[in-house]
PDB file of C-alpha atoms in Angstrom:
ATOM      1  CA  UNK A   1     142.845 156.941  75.781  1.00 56.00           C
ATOM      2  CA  UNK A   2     142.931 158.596  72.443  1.00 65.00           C
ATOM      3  CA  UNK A   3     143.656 162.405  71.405  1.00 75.00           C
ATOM      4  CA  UNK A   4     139.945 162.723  70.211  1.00 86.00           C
ATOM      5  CA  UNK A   5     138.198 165.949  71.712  1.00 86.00           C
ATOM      6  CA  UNK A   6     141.001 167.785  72.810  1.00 84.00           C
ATOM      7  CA  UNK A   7     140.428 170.683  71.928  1.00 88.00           C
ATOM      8  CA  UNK A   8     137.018 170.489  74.549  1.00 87.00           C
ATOM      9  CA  UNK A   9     137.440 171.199  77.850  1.00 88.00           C
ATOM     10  CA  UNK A  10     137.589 169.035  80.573  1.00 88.00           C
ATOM     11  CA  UNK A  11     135.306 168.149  83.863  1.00 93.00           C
ATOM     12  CA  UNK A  12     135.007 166.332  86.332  1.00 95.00           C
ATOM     13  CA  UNK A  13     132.127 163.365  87.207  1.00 97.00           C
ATOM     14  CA  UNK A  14     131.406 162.317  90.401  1.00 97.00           C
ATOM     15  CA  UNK A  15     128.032 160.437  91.870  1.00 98.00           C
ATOM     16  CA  UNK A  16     126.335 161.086  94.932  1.00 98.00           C
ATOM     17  CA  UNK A  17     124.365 158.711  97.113  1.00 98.00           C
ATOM     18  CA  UNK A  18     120.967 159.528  98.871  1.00 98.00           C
ATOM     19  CA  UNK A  19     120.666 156.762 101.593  1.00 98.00           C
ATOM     20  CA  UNK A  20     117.281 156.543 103.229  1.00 98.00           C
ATOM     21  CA  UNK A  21     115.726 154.740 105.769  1.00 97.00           C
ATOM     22  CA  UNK A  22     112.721 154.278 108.070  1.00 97.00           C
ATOM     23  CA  UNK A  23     113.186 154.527 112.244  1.00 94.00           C
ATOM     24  CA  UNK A  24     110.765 155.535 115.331  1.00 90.00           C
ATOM     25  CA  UNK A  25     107.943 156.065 112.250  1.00 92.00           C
ATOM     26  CA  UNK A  26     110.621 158.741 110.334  1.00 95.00           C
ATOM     27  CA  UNK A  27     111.995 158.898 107.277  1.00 97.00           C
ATOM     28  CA  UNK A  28     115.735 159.434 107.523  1.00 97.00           C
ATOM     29  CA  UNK A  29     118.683 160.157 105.762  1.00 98.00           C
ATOM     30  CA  UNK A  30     122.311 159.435 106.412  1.00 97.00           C
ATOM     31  CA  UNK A  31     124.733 162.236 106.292  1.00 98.00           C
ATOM     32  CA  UNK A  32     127.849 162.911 107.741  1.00 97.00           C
ATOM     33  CA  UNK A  33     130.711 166.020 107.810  1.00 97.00           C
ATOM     34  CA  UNK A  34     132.196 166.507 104.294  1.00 94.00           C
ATOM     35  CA  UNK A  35     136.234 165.372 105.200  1.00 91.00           C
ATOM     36  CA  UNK A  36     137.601 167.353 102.028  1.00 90.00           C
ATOM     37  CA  UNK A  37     137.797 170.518 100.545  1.00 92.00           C
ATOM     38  CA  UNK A  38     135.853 172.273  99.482  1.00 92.00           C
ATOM     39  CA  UNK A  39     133.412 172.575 102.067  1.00 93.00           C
ATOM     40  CA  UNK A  40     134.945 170.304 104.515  1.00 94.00           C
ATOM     41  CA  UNK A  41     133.233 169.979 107.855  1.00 96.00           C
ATOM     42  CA  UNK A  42     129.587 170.997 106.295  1.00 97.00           C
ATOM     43  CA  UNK A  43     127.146 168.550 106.643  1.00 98.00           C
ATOM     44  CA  UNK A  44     126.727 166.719 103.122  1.00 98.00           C
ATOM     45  CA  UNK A  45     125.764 163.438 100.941  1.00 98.00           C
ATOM     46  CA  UNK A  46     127.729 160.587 100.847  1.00 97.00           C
ATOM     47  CA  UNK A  47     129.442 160.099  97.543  1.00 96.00           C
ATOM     48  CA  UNK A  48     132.568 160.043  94.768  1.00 96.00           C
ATOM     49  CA  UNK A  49     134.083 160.455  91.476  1.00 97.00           C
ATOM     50  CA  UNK A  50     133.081 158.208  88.797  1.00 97.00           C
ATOM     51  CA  UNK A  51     136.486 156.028  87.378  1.00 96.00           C
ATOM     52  CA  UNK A  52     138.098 156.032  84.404  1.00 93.00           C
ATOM     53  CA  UNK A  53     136.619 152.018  84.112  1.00 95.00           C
ATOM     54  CA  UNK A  54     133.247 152.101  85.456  1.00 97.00           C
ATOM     55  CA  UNK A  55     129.871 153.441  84.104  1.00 98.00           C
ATOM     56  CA  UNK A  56     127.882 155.302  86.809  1.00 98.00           C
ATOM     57  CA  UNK A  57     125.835 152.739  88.009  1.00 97.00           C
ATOM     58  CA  UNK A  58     128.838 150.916  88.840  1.00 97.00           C
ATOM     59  CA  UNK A  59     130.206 153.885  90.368  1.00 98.00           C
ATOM     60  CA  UNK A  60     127.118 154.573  92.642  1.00 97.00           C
ATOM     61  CA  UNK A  61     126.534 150.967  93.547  1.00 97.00           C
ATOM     62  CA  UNK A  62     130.628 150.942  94.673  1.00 97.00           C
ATOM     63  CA  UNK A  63     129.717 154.063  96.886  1.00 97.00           C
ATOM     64  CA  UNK A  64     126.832 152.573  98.327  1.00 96.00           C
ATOM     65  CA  UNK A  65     128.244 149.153  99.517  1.00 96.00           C
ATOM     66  CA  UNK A  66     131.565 150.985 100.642  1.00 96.00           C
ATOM     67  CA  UNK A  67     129.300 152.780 102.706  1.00 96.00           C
ATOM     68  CA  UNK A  68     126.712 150.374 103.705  1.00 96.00           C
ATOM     69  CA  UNK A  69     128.054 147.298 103.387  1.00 95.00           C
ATOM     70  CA  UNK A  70     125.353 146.146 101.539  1.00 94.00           C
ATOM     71  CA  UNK A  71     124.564 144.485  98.521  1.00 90.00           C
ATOM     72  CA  UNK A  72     121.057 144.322  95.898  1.00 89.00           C
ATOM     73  CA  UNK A  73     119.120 147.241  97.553  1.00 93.00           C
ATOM     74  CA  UNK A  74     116.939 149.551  95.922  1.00 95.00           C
ATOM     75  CA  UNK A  75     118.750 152.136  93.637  1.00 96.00           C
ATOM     76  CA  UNK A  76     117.566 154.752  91.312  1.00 96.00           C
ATOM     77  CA  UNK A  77     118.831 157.699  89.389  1.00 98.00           C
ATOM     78  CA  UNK A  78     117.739 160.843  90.783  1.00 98.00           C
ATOM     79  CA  UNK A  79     119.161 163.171  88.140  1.00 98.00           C
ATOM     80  CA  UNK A  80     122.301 165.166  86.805  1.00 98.00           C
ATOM     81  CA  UNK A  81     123.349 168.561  88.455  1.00 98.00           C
ATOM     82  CA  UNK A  82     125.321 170.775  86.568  1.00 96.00           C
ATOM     83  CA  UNK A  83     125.620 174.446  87.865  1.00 96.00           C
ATOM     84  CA  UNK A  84     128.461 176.036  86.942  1.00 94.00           C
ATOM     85  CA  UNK A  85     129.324 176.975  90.204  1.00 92.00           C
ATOM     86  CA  UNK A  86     128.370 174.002  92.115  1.00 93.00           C
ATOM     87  CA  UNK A  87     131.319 172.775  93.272  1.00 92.00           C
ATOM     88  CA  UNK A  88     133.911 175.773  94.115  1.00 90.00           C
ATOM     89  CA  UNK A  89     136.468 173.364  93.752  1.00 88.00           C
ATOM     90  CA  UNK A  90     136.606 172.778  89.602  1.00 92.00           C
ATOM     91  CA  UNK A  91     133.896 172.075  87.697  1.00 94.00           C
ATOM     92  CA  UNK A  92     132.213 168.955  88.659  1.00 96.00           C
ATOM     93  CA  UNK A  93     128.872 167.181  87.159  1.00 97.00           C
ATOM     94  CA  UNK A  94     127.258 164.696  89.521  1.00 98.00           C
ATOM     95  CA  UNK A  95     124.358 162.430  89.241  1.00 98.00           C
ATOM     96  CA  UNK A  96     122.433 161.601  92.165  1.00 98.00           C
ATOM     97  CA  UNK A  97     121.304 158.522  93.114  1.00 98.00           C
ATOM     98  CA  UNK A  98     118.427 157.042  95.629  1.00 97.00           C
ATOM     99  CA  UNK A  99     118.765 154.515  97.695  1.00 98.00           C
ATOM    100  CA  UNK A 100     116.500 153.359 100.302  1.00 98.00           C
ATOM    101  CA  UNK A 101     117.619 150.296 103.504  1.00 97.00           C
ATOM    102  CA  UNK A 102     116.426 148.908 106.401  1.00 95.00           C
ATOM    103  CA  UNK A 103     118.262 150.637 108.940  1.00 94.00           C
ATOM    104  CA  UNK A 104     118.669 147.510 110.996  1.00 92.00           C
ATOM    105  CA  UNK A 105     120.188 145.925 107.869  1.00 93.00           C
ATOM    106  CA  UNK A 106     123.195 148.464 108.583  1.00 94.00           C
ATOM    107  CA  UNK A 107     126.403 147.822 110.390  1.00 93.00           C
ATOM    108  CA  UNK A 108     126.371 150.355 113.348  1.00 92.00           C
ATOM    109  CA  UNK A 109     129.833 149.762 113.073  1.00 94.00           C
ATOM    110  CA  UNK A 110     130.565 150.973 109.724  1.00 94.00           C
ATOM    111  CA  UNK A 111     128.241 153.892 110.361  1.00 94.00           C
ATOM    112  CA  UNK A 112     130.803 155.348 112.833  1.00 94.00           C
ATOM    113  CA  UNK A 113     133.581 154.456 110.930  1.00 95.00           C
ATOM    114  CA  UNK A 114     132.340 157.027 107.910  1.00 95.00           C
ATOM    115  CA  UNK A 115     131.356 159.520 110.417  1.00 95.00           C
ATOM    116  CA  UNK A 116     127.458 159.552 108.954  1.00 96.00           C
ATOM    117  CA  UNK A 117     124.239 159.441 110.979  1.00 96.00           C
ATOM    118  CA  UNK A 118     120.534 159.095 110.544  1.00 97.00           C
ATOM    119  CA  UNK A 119     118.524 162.380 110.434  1.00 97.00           C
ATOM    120  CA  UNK A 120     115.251 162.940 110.097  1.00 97.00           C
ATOM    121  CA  UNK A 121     114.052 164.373 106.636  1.00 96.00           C
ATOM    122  CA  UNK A 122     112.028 166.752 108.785  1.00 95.00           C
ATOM    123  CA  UNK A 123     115.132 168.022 110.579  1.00 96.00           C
ATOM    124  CA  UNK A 124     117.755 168.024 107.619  1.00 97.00           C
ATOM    125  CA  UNK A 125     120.472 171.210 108.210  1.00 97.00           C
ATOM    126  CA  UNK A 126     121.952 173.164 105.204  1.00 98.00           C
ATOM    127  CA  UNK A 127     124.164 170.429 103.272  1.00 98.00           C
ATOM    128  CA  UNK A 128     127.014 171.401 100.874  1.00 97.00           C
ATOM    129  CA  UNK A 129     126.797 172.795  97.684  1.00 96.00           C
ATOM    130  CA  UNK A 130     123.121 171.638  96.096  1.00 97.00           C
ATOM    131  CA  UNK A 131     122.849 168.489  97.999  1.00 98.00           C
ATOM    132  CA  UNK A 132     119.663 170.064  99.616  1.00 98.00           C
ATOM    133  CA  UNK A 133     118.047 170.227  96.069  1.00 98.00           C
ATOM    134  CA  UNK A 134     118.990 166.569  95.118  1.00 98.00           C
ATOM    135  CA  UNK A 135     117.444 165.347  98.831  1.00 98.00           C
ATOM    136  CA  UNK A 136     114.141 167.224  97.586  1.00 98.00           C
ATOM    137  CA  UNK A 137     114.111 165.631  94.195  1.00 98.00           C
ATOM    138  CA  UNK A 138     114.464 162.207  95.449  1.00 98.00           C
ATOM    139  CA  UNK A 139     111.556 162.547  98.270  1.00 97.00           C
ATOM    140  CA  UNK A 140     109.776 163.797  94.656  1.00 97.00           C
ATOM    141  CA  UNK A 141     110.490 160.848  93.020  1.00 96.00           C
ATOM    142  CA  UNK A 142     109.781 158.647  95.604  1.00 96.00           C
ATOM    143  CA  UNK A 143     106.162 159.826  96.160  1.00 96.00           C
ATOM    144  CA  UNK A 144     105.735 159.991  92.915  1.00 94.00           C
ATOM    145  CA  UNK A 145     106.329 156.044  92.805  1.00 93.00           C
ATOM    146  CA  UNK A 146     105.302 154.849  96.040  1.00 92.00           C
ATOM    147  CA  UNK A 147     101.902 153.642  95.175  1.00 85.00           C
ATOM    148  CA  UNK A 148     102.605 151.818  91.913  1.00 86.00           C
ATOM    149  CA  UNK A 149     106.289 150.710  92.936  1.00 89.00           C
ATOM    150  CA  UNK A 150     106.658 148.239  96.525  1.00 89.00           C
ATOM    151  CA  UNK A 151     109.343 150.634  97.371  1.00 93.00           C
ATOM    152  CA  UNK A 152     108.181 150.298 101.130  1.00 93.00           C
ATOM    153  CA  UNK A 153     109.602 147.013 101.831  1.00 94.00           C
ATOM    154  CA  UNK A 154     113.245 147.999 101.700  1.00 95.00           C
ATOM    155  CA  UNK A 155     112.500 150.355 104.232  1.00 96.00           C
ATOM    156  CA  UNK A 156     110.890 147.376 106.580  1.00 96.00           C
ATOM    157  CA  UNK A 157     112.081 143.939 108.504  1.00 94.00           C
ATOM    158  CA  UNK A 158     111.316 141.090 106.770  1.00 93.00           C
ATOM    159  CA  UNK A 159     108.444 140.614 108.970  1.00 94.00           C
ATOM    160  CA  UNK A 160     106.594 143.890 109.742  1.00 94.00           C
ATOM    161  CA  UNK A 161     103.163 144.822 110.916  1.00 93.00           C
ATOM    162  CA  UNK A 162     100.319 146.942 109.117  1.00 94.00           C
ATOM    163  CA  UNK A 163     100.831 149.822 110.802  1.00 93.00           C
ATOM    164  CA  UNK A 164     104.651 149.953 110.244  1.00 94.00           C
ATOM    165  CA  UNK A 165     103.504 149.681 106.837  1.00 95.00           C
ATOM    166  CA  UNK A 166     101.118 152.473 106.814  1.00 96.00           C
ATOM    167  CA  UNK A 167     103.731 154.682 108.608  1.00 96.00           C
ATOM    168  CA  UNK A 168     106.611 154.258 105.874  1.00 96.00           C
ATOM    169  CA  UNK A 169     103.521 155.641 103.657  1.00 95.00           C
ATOM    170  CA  UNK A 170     102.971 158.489 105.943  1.00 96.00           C
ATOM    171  CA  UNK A 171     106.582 159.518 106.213  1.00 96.00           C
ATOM    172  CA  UNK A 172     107.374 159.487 102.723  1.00 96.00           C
ATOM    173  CA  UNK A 173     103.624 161.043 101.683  1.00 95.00           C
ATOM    174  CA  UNK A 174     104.500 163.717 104.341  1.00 94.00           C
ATOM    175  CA  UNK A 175     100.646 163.119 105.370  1.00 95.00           C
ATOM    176  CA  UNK A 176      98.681 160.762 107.176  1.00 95.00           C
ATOM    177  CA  UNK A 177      96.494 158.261 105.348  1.00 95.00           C
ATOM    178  CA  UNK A 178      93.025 156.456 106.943  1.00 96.00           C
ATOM    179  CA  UNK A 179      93.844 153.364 108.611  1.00 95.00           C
ATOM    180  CA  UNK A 180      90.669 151.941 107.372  1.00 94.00           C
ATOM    181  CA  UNK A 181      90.970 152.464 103.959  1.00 94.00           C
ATOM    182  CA  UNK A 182      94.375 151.746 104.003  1.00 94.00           C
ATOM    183  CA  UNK A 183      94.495 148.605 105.628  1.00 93.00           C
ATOM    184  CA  UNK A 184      90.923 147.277 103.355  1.00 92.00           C
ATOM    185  CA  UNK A 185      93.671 148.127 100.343  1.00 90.00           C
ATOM    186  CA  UNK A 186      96.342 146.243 101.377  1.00 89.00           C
ATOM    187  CA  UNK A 187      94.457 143.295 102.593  1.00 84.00           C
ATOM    188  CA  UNK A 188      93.092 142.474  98.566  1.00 85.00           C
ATOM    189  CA  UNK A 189      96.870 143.026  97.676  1.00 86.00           C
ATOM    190  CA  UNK A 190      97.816 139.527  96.951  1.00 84.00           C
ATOM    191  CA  UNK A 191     101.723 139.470  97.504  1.00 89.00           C
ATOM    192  CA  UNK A 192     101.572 140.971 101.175  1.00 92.00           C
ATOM    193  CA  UNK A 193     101.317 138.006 102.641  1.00 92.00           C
ATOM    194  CA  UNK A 194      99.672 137.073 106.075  1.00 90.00           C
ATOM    195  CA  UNK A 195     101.826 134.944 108.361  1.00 92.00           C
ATOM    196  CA  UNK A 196     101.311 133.354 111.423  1.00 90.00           C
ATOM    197  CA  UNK A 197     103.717 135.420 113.483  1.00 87.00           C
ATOM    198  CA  UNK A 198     102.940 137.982 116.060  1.00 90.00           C
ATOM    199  CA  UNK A 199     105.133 141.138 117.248  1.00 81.00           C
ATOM    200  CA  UNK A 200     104.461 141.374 120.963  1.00 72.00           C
ATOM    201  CA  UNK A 201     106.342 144.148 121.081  1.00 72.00           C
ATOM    202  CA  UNK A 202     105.351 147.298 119.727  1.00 67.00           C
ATOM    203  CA  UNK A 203     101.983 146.210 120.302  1.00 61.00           C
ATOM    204  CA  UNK A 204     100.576 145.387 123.561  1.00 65.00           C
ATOM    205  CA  UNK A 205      97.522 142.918 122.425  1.00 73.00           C
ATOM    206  CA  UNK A 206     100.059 141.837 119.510  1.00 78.00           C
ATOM    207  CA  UNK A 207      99.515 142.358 116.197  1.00 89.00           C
ATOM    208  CA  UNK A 208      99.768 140.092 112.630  1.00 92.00           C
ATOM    209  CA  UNK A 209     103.119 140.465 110.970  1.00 94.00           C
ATOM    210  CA  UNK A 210     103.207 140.396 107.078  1.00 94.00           C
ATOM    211  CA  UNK A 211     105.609 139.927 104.482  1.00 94.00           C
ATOM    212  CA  UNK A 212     106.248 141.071 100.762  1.00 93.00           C
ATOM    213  CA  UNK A 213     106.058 137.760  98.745  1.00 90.00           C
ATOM    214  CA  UNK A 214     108.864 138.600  95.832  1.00 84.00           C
ATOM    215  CA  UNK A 215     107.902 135.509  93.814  1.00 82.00           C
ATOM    216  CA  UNK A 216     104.082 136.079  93.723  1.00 77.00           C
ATOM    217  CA  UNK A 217     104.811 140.109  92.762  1.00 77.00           C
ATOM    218  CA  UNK A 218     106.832 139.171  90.134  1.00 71.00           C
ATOM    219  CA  UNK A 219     104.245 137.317  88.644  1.00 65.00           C
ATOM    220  CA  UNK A 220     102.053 140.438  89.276  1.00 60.00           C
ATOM    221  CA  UNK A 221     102.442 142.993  86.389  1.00 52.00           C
ATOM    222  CA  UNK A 222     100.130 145.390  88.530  1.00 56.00           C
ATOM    223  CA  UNK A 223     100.492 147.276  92.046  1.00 59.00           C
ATOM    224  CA  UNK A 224      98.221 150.047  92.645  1.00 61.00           C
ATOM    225  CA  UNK A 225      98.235 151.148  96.826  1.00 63.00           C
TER     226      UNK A 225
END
């Protein structure tokens, strides 16, 4: 390190990770009991400073997998919050980040070993500091990018049917959508792909399961849902 800038001030610069993910036709987030002070015990994000060696994507992606376990899932910067006063503690700058799993995908395991759990969006208590406001920015962002972005799919099984589909659109929408129109859209969509599987399960006269073809949207430049 070098003695540049010392006569500036100093903070500190943490991330913080907004997990989502689709169960029983809900969007959820996981949370857990902050286990440090300030605020410890209050519900709150999942996250951590940034190191003296990494840039902040580095940092966020380390958060995620430490939590997750997981590795190449969807990612995006929410933003940078700033207040003054937003951390009681010292003053801290964090910049949020949105992530979004299958919650299947996810170790049960290492979910009770970090003490977090899966709440619905529509049922989210206080949460520390301004966590609230960076939850309500990301559901922002993500409806903002849902129909030109296949952001869906890392909510859903490989294998999922049309109406899972049209459900991850309803939660995250926060409205419901016309099952006709939606499923005439989707069926001229070339990369979600028809396969010859059927769920018996969640349907009783069992129902087509799709998949998102990777290879034939990257040679898409266009999605429009």
């Amino acid at each position: 390190m070098t003695g540049f800038y010392g006569e500036h001030s100093k903070v500190f610069v943490s991330v913080d990770c907004i997990v989502f993910g689709f169960d029983n036709d809900n969007l959820k987030l996981l949370i857990g009991h902050r286990q440090m002070d300030p605020g410890r015990g209050e519900w709150s994000l999942y996250g951590g400073f940034v190191g003296e060696d990494e840039s902040l994507e580095e940092a966020a992606s380390r958060v995620l997998y430490t939590l997750t376990g997981l590795e190449d899932i969807y990612m995006k910067q929410v933003g940078a919050f700033g207040a003054i006063d937003r951390d009681p503690g010292e003053r801290v700058i964090t910049v949020a980040y949105c992530a979004l799993i299958n919650v299947n995908d996810y170790d049960d395991t290492l979910r009770k070993e970090h003490g977090v759990e899966w709440v619905s969006i529509n049922e989210l208590p206080k949460l520390y500091s301004d966590h609230n406001e960076m939850v309500r920015k990301a559901i922002t962002l993500l409806r903002r990018r849902i129909s030109t972005e296949p952001l869906s799919f890392n909510l859903l099984p490989e294998l999922f049917t049309l109406t899972q589909l049209q459900h991850v659109y309803e939660a995250i929408l926060g409205e419901q959508i016309d099952k006709r129109n939606f499923r005439k859209r989707v069926k001229n969509i070339e990369f979600i792909e028809k396969t010859e599987h059927i769920d018996k399960l969640t349907s009783k006269r069992g129902a087509v399961l799709y998949r998102f073809n990777k290879n034939m949207f990257a040679q898409d430049a266009i999605f429009k849902l």
